[in-house]
mmCIF file of C-alpha atoms in Angstrom:
data_model
loop_
_atom_site.group_PDB
_atom_site.id
_atom_site.type_symbol
_atom_site.label_atom_id
_atom_site.label_comp_id
_atom_site.label_asym_id
_atom_site.label_seq_id
_atom_site.Cartn_x
_atom_site.Cartn_y
_atom_site.Cartn_z
ATOM 1 C CA MET A 1 3.104 -4.382 -24.823
ATOM 2 C CA ALA A 2 0.975 -1.258 -24.986
ATOM 3 C CA SER A 3 0.933 0.936 -21.901
ATOM 4 C CA ARG A 4 0.426 4.485 -20.764
ATOM 5 C CA ILE A 5 2.094 6.740 -18.239
ATOM 6 C CA ILE A 6 -0.077 7.355 -15.189
ATOM 7 C CA GLU A 7 2.427 9.029 -12.863
ATOM 8 C CA PHE A 8 4.875 11.594 -14.237
ATOM 9 C CA PHE A 9 7.198 13.423 -11.844
ATOM 10 C CA GLY A 10 4.862 12.170 -9.135
ATOM 11 C CA TYR A 11 1.580 13.517 -10.523
ATOM 12 C CA ALA A 12 -0.914 12.459 -13.154
ATOM 13 C CA PRO A 13 0.640 13.440 -16.505
ATOM 14 C CA THR A 14 -2.371 15.617 -17.359
ATOM 15 C CA ASP A 15 -2.433 17.332 -13.936
ATOM 16 C CA ASP A 16 -2.500 21.068 -14.660
ATOM 17 C CA SER A 17 -2.006 22.238 -11.073
ATOM 18 C CA ALA A 18 0.851 24.592 -10.204
ATOM 19 C CA LEU A 19 2.591 21.841 -8.218
ATOM 20 C CA ALA A 20 2.486 19.344 -11.078
ATOM 21 C CA ARG A 21 3.594 21.899 -13.675
ATOM 22 C CA ARG A 22 6.490 22.968 -11.463
ATOM 23 C CA ALA A 23 7.582 19.352 -10.936
ATOM 24 C CA ARG A 24 7.642 18.793 -14.702
ATOM 25 C CA THR A 25 9.453 22.071 -15.396
ATOM 26 C CA ASP A 26 12.078 21.490 -12.704
ATOM 27 C CA MET A 27 12.180 17.727 -13.365
ATOM 28 C CA ARG A 28 11.980 17.049 -9.660
ATOM 29 C CA CYS A 29 10.788 14.022 -7.754
ATOM 30 C CA PRO A 30 8.295 14.909 -4.996
ATOM 31 C CA PHE A 31 8.984 11.639 -3.178
ATOM 32 C CA ILE A 32 12.657 12.321 -2.446
ATOM 33 C CA ARG A 33 12.375 16.121 -2.890
ATOM 34 C CA ASP A 34 15.289 16.181 -5.288
ATOM 35 C CA ASN A 35 15.946 15.938 -9.012
ATOM 36 C CA CYS A 36 14.409 12.894 -10.667
ATOM 37 C CA GLN A 37 16.962 10.071 -10.547
ATOM 38 C CA LYS A 38 15.419 7.847 -13.211
ATOM 39 C CA THR A 39 17.084 8.213 -16.618
ATOM 40 C CA LEU A 40 16.607 6.852 -20.113
ATOM 41 C CA SER A 41 19.347 5.009 -22.003
ATOM 42 C CA ASP A 42 20.743 8.327 -23.288
ATOM 43 C CA LYS A 43 20.873 9.697 -19.688
ATOM 44 C CA THR A 44 17.876 11.977 -20.294
ATOM 45 C CA ILE A 45 15.765 12.367 -17.164
ATOM 46 C CA SER A 46 12.757 10.096 -17.462
ATOM 47 C CA GLY A 47 10.250 11.408 -14.938
ATOM 48 C CA VAL A 48 8.082 8.289 -15.272
ATOM 49 C CA CYS A 49 7.118 6.776 -11.918
ATOM 50 C CA THR A 50 4.350 4.356 -12.886
ATOM 51 C CA LEU A 51 3.105 2.763 -16.091
ATOM 52 C CA GLN A 52 -0.183 1.005 -16.650
ATOM 53 C CA PRO A 53 -0.408 -1.782 -19.243
ATOM 54 C CA MET A 54 -3.625 -1.766 -21.214
ATOM 55 C CA THR A 55 -4.601 -5.187 -19.856
ATOM 56 C CA SER A 56 -3.708 -4.892 -16.160
ATOM 57 C CA GLY A 57 -3.250 -2.545 -13.229
ATOM 58 C CA PRO A 58 -0.484 0.007 -12.635
ATOM 59 C CA VAL A 59 3.137 -1.034 -12.176
ATOM 60 C CA ILE A 60 5.585 1.162 -10.269
ATOM 61 C CA CYS A 61 8.696 1.294 -12.464
ATOM 62 C CA CYS A 62 10.899 3.629 -10.413
ATOM 63 C CA PRO A 63 12.225 2.541 -6.998
ATOM 64 C CA TYR A 64 12.185 6.136 -5.737
ATOM 65 C CA ARG A 65 8.394 6.058 -6.019
ATOM 66 C CA LEU A 66 8.517 3.613 -3.113
ATOM 67 C CA TYR A 67 10.067 6.308 -0.889
ATOM 68 C CA ALA A 68 6.801 8.253 -0.613
ATOM 69 C CA ASP A 69 5.496 9.530 2.713
ATOM 70 C CA GLU A 70 8.948 10.403 4.033
ATOM 71 C CA TYR A 71 10.381 6.927 3.396
ATOM 72 C CA ARG A 72 7.465 5.209 5.077
ATOM 73 C CA ILE A 73 8.653 1.809 3.865
ATOM 74 C CA LEU A 74 11.652 2.127 6.206
ATOM 75 C CA HIS A 75 9.284 2.796 9.110
ATOM 76 C CA ASP A 76 7.228 -0.233 8.084
ATOM 77 C CA VAL A 77 10.299 -2.467 8.018
ATOM 78 C CA ALA A 78 11.724 -1.104 11.294
ATOM 79 C CA GLU A 79 8.446 -1.455 13.180
ATOM 80 C CA THR A 80 7.981 -4.988 11.851
ATOM 81 C CA ALA A 81 11.548 -6.008 12.660
ATOM 82 C CA PHE A 82 11.952 -4.316 16.047
ATOM 83 C CA ARG A 83 8.338 -4.710 17.203
ATOM 84 C CA GLY A 84 7.595 -1.267 18.499
ATOM 85 C CA ARG A 85 7.323 2.433 17.771
ATOM 86 C CA VAL A 86 10.523 3.619 16.152
ATOM 87 C CA GLU A 87 12.319 6.862 15.415
ATOM 88 C CA LEU A 88 14.549 6.765 12.371
ATOM 89 C CA VAL A 89 17.744 8.797 12.643
ATOM 90 C CA PRO A 90 20.490 9.313 10.035
ATOM 91 C CA GLY A 91 23.273 6.910 10.915
ATOM 92 C CA ASN A 92 25.979 9.528 11.364
ATOM 93 C CA LEU A 93 23.790 11.491 13.812
ATOM 94 C CA ALA A 94 22.288 8.613 15.767
ATOM 95 C CA LYS A 95 24.488 8.844 18.872
ATOM 96 C CA MET A 96 23.816 12.574 19.181
ATOM 97 C CA HIS A 97 20.054 12.246 18.841
ATOM 98 C CA ASP A 98 17.646 11.772 21.749
ATOM 99 C CA VAL A 99 14.401 9.947 21.087
ATOM 100 C CA PRO A 100 11.141 10.304 23.042
ATOM 101 C CA PRO A 101 10.421 7.786 25.809
ATOM 102 C CA GLY A 102 8.820 4.617 24.512
ATOM 103 C CA LYS A 103 10.429 4.850 21.074
ATOM 104 C CA ILE A 104 13.199 2.660 19.686
ATOM 105 C CA LYS A 105 16.159 4.497 18.206
ATOM 106 C CA VAL A 106 16.990 3.170 14.737
ATOM 107 C CA ALA A 107 20.103 4.356 12.921
ATOM 108 C CA VAL A 108 19.530 4.473 9.167
ATOM 109 C CA PHE A 109 22.383 3.918 6.734
ATOM 110 C CA GLY A 110 21.567 4.626 3.109
ATOM 111 C CA LYS A 111 21.531 7.210 0.368
ATOM 112 C CA ARG A 112 20.312 10.666 1.498
ATOM 113 C CA TRP A 113 20.360 9.605 5.128
ATOM 114 C CA GLY A 114 23.684 11.126 6.089
ATOM 115 C CA LYS A 115 25.966 8.168 5.604
ATOM 116 C CA GLU A 116 26.215 5.025 3.513
ATOM 117 C CA LEU A 117 28.087 2.058 4.923
ATOM 118 C CA ARG A 118 31.562 1.353 3.628
ATOM 119 C CA LEU A 119 32.077 -2.363 3.191
ATOM 120 C CA PRO A 120 35.149 -4.218 1.915
ATOM 121 C CA ASN A 121 35.109 -5.071 -1.760
ATOM 122 C CA ARG A 122 34.560 -8.624 -2.928
ATOM 123 C CA GLY A 123 37.216 -8.619 -5.619
ATOM 124 C CA ARG A 124 36.100 -5.957 -8.075
ATOM 125 C CA ALA A 125 32.429 -6.268 -7.262
ATOM 126 C CA GLY A 126 30.701 -5.199 -4.066
ATOM 127 C CA GLY A 127 28.121 -7.931 -4.520
ATOM 128 C CA TYR A 128 26.852 -7.846 -0.945
ATOM 129 C CA PHE A 129 26.008 -4.142 -0.695
ATOM 130 C CA VAL A 130 22.377 -3.493 0.249
ATOM 131 C CA ASP A 131 20.265 -0.379 -0.228
ATOM 132 C CA TRP A 132 19.579 0.196 3.464
ATOM 133 C CA VAL A 133 20.715 -0.966 6.866
ATOM 134 C CA LEU A 134 18.458 -0.256 9.852
ATOM 135 C CA ALA A 135 20.337 -0.615 13.133
ATOM 136 C CA ARG A 136 18.587 -0.826 16.510
ATOM 137 C CA LEU A 137 20.409 0.956 19.344
ATOM 138 C CA ASN A 138 19.669 0.563 23.032
ATOM 139 C CA ASP A 139 19.324 3.436 25.502
ATOM 140 C CA LYS A 140 23.114 3.551 25.849
ATOM 141 C CA ASP A 141 23.536 3.844 22.068
ATOM 142 C CA VAL A 142 24.992 0.352 21.810
ATOM 143 C CA LEU A 143 24.199 -1.606 18.649
ATOM 144 C CA GLU A 144 21.870 -4.494 19.495
ATOM 145 C CA GLU A 145 20.789 -5.788 16.106
ATOM 146 C CA PHE A 146 20.217 -4.740 12.513
ATOM 147 C CA VAL A 147 18.291 -5.675 9.400
ATOM 148 C CA ALA A 148 19.115 -5.079 5.752
ATOM 149 C CA VAL A 149 16.636 -3.766 3.190
ATOM 150 C CA GLU A 150 16.638 -4.056 -0.593
ATOM 151 C CA VAL A 151 14.242 -1.858 -2.592
ATOM 152 C CA GLN A 152 13.560 -2.618 -6.252
ATOM 153 C CA SER A 153 10.913 -1.862 -8.837
ATOM 154 C CA ILE A 154 11.158 -3.246 -12.386
ATOM 155 C CA ASP A 155 13.032 -2.137 -15.485
ATOM 156 C CA THR A 156 11.103 -1.233 -18.608
ATOM 157 C CA THR A 157 11.452 -2.357 -22.212
ATOM 158 C CA GLY A 158 10.147 -0.663 -25.327
ATOM 159 C CA ASN A 159 9.653 3.067 -25.540
ATOM 160 C CA TYR A 160 7.493 5.751 -23.944
ATOM 161 C CA GLN A 161 9.496 8.757 -25.137
ATOM 162 C CA ALA A 162 6.872 10.244 -27.468
ATOM 163 C CA GLU A 163 4.284 10.166 -24.681
ATOM 164 C CA ARG A 164 6.790 11.602 -22.192
ATOM 165 C CA ASP A 165 7.767 14.430 -24.577
ATOM 166 C CA ALA A 166 4.119 15.348 -25.177
ATOM 167 C CA TYR A 167 3.466 15.718 -21.449
ATOM 168 C CA LEU A 168 6.601 17.807 -20.989
ATOM 169 C CA ARG A 169 5.244 20.203 -23.601
ATOM 170 C CA GLY A 170 1.888 20.365 -21.817
ATOM 171 C CA LYS A 171 0.146 18.454 -24.603
ATOM 172 C CA THR A 172 -2.296 15.567 -24.402
ATOM 173 C CA TYR A 173 -1.363 12.165 -25.797
ATOM 174 C CA SER A 174 -4.124 10.031 -27.236
ATOM 175 C CA GLY A 175 -2.109 6.968 -28.189
ATOM 176 C CA SER A 176 -0.207 4.425 -26.144
ATOM 177 C CA SER A 177 3.462 3.675 -25.648
ATOM 178 C CA THR A 178 5.269 0.470 -26.551
ATOM 179 C CA ALA A 179 6.823 0.298 -23.097
ATOM 180 C CA GLY A 180 6.607 -2.967 -21.195
ATOM 181 C CA PHE A 181 8.468 -4.609 -18.348
ATOM 182 C CA ASN A 182 11.608 -6.712 -18.206
ATOM 183 C CA TRP A 183 10.135 -9.516 -16.102
ATOM 184 C CA GLU A 184 13.092 -11.736 -16.960
ATOM 185 C CA ASN A 185 15.083 -9.598 -14.529
ATOM 186 C CA VAL A 186 13.253 -11.459 -11.757
ATOM 187 C CA ASN A 187 15.150 -14.574 -12.846
ATOM 188 C CA LYS A 188 18.405 -13.012 -13.974
ATOM 189 C CA ARG A 189 19.023 -10.351 -11.345
ATOM 190 C CA ILE A 190 16.517 -9.969 -8.522
ATOM 191 C CA LEU A 191 16.285 -13.530 -7.192
ATOM 192 C CA PRO A 192 20.006 -14.371 -7.524
ATOM 193 C CA GLN A 193 20.884 -11.153 -5.644
ATOM 194 C CA LEU A 194 18.414 -11.875 -2.855
ATOM 195 C CA ILE A 195 19.719 -15.401 -2.420
ATOM 196 C CA TYR A 196 23.366 -14.323 -2.355
ATOM 197 C CA LYS A 197 22.847 -11.390 -0.003
ATOM 198 C CA GLY A 198 20.597 -13.483 2.208
ATOM 199 C CA HIS A 199 23.401 -16.002 2.674
ATOM 200 C CA VAL A 200 25.903 -13.223 3.429
ATOM 201 C CA LEU A 201 23.632 -11.699 6.057
ATOM 202 C CA ARG A 202 22.963 -15.017 7.756
ATOM 203 C CA ARG A 203 26.628 -15.055 8.773
ATOM 204 C CA GLU A 204 26.181 -11.751 10.647
ATOM 205 C CA ARG A 205 25.566 -12.480 14.338
ATOM 206 C CA LEU A 206 23.580 -9.243 14.881
ATOM 207 C CA CYS A 207 21.451 -9.624 11.761
ATOM 208 C CA LYS A 208 18.826 -11.540 13.685
ATOM 209 C CA GLN A 209 15.962 -11.192 11.194
ATOM 210 C CA GLY A 210 17.695 -11.347 7.860
ATOM 211 C CA LEU A 211 16.908 -9.432 4.682
ATOM 212 C CA PHE A 212 13.774 -7.439 3.847
ATOM 213 C CA PHE A 213 12.808 -6.992 0.202
ATOM 214 C CA VAL A 214 10.431 -4.139 -0.713
ATOM 215 C CA CYS A 215 8.891 -4.068 -4.181
ATOM 216 C CA PRO A 216 5.736 -3.227 -6.156
ATOM 217 C CA ARG A 217 2.932 -5.779 -5.931
ATOM 218 C CA PRO A 218 3.283 -6.991 -9.562
ATOM 219 C CA VAL A 219 6.983 -7.711 -8.951
ATOM 220 C CA TYR A 220 6.122 -9.832 -5.927
ATOM 221 C CA ASP A 221 3.454 -11.623 -7.990
ATOM 222 C CA LYS A 222 6.088 -12.496 -10.618
ATOM 223 C CA ILE A 223 8.499 -13.718 -7.945
ATOM 224 C CA LYS A 224 5.791 -15.919 -6.449
ATOM 225 C CA GLU A 225 4.914 -17.238 -9.909
ATOM 226 C CA ARG A 226 8.575 -17.966 -10.694
ATOM 227 C CA LEU A 227 9.105 -19.802 -7.411
ATOM 228 C CA GLY A 228 6.050 -21.973 -7.925
ATOM 229 C CA GLY A 229 3.935 -20.634 -5.069
ATOM 230 C CA ASN A 230 5.039 -23.348 -2.629
ATOM 231 C CA LEU A 231 7.245 -21.375 -0.261
ATOM 232 C CA MET A 232 6.764 -22.211 3.394
ATOM 233 C CA ALA A 233 6.111 -19.356 5.823
ATOM 234 C CA TYR A 234 8.491 -18.860 8.754
ATOM 235 C CA ASP A 235 8.826 -16.544 11.715
ATOM 236 C CA SER A 236 11.557 -13.895 11.541
ATOM 237 C CA GLN A 237 14.969 -15.423 12.247
ATOM 238 C CA PRO A 238 18.590 -15.264 11.061
ATOM 239 C CA GLY A 239 18.492 -16.213 7.393
ATOM 240 C CA ALA A 240 14.929 -14.975 6.948
ATOM 241 C CA LEU A 241 13.820 -13.311 3.730
ATOM 242 C CA SER A 242 10.833 -11.009 4.257
ATOM 243 C CA PHE A 243 8.854 -9.688 1.293
ATOM 244 C CA LEU A 244 6.808 -6.466 1.576
ATOM 245 C CA TRP A 245 4.861 -5.309 -1.457
ATOM 246 C CA TYR A 246 3.098 -2.049 -2.290
ATOM 247 C CA ASP A 247 0.800 -0.440 -4.846
ATOM 248 C CA ILE A 248 -0.300 3.088 -5.620
ATOM 249 C CA GLY A 249 -3.731 4.128 -4.408
ATOM 250 C CA ALA A 250 -6.718 5.414 -6.326
ATOM 251 C CA SER A 251 -6.698 8.510 -8.518
ATOM 252 C CA VAL A 252 -6.699 11.829 -6.663
ATOM 253 C CA GLN A 253 -7.616 15.410 -7.458
ATOM 254 C CA GLU A 254 -5.144 17.668 -9.221
ATOM 255 C CA GLY A 255 -2.184 18.810 -7.160
ATOM 256 C CA LYS A 256 -2.263 15.675 -4.994
ATOM 257 C CA LEU A 257 -0.060 12.580 -4.957
ATOM 258 C CA ARG A 258 -1.545 9.122 -4.935
ATOM 259 C CA GLU A 259 -1.088 7.176 -1.712
ATOM 260 C CA LEU A 260 1.449 4.378 -1.447
ATOM 261 C CA GLU A 261 -0.420 1.401 -0.020
ATOM 262 C CA LYS A 262 1.104 -1.629 1.646
ATOM 263 C CA LYS A 263 -0.567 -4.696 0.154
ATOM 264 C CA GLY A 264 1.086 -7.612 1.895
ATOM 265 C CA GLU A 265 3.966 -9.231 3.728
ATOM 266 C CA PHE A 266 5.394 -12.738 3.652
ATOM 267 C CA VAL A 267 8.322 -14.189 5.608
ATOM 268 C CA THR A 268 10.260 -17.227 4.456
ATOM 269 C CA THR A 269 13.957 -18.183 4.467
ATOM 270 C CA VAL A 270 16.745 -17.732 1.974
ATOM 271 C CA ASP A 271 17.058 -21.535 1.771
ATOM 272 C CA GLN A 272 13.409 -21.860 0.791
ATOM 273 C CA VAL A 273 13.855 -19.285 -1.964
ATOM 274 C CA ALA A 274 17.102 -20.856 -3.216
ATOM 275 C CA THR A 275 15.552 -24.326 -3.341
ATOM 276 C CA ALA A 276 12.441 -23.091 -5.134
ATOM 277 C CA PHE A 277 14.535 -21.059 -7.592
ATOM 278 C CA THR A 278 16.575 -24.088 -8.671
ATOM 279 C CA SER A 279 13.776 -26.646 -8.296
ATOM 280 C CA PRO A 280 12.177 -28.250 -11.375
ATOM 281 C CA SER A 281 8.709 -27.793 -9.856
ATOM 282 C CA ASN A 282 7.602 -25.049 -12.229
ATOM 283 C CA LEU A 283 8.434 -26.630 -15.582
ATOM 284 C CA PRO A 284 6.386 -26.351 -18.808
ATOM 285 C CA ALA A 285 4.568 -29.344 -20.262
ATOM 286 C CA ARG A 286 6.631 -32.188 -21.711
ATOM 287 C CA ASN A 287 7.816 -32.062 -25.318
ATOM 288 C CA VAL A 288 7.308 -28.315 -25.785
ATOM 289 C CA TYR A 289 10.502 -28.127 -27.874
ATOM 290 C CA GLU A 290 9.357 -30.993 -30.081
ATOM 291 C CA GLU A 291 5.988 -29.353 -30.643
ATOM 292 C CA ALA A 292 7.622 -26.011 -31.474
ATOM 293 C CA ILE A 293 9.918 -27.662 -34.018
ATOM 294 C CA ARG A 294 7.054 -29.547 -35.658
ATOM 295 C CA ALA A 295 4.990 -26.354 -35.840
ATOM 296 C CA ALA A 296 7.899 -24.471 -37.390
ATOM 297 C CA LEU A 297 8.406 -27.189 -40.003
#
């Protein structure tokens, strides 16, 4: 699949502003204000946030791109889950932090937020770890409820290294890359993880609204396609699985970052997703193997 890089260390790859040049030189991510965390197979820093296939719209391919606007996605989830204005506080500081009247105090547990939760291992694999836990505290700092949040983009296939190297040298690149997307990960990794973690969280008495999954819009579209498009909508409840999907906004002037735009939200249950995932409702036409064999002969 032919594609091109449209966001590189946060900015357009041809952006010649001082901010964009500095981001490329320092290899820093403007969304988390730290070194770029996305690496190639040889551990070289990638810097690629978003790719655009030649035949479709942009696809965010780095999960850290979703942390734009000071982790706005966490605010979106917390305000949806706890139904009010929230103040997010690093988990290890939550009990020492006063929030303004009328705001809900939410302790955040996750990377770069002071403290990650330590959970017991499941054998050798911590298969029920989640990216984020948002915990609602009352005015006496007592835990009342929490939700879990998974954030994923999509892995790439192919290669964009020549294009990447040209932009690092300040050169233009007139061709296209061979990079594409590993959509099979929706089947192999993303959906099985969501189903398993959703079941784990349903057993938690204070996880009253289940698991939230944040992803780029094309990833949600692939999930919906894989599940057959027949999921029933539910209100938030224990065992719920809430999808929130985002896209980047329109092109901006040099030195600016594109907006991260929320495009939709859908709430179902982990049972609905599990049934749809294993259901034979999205099968190909009959005798496709026979036809392939005859064509090959």
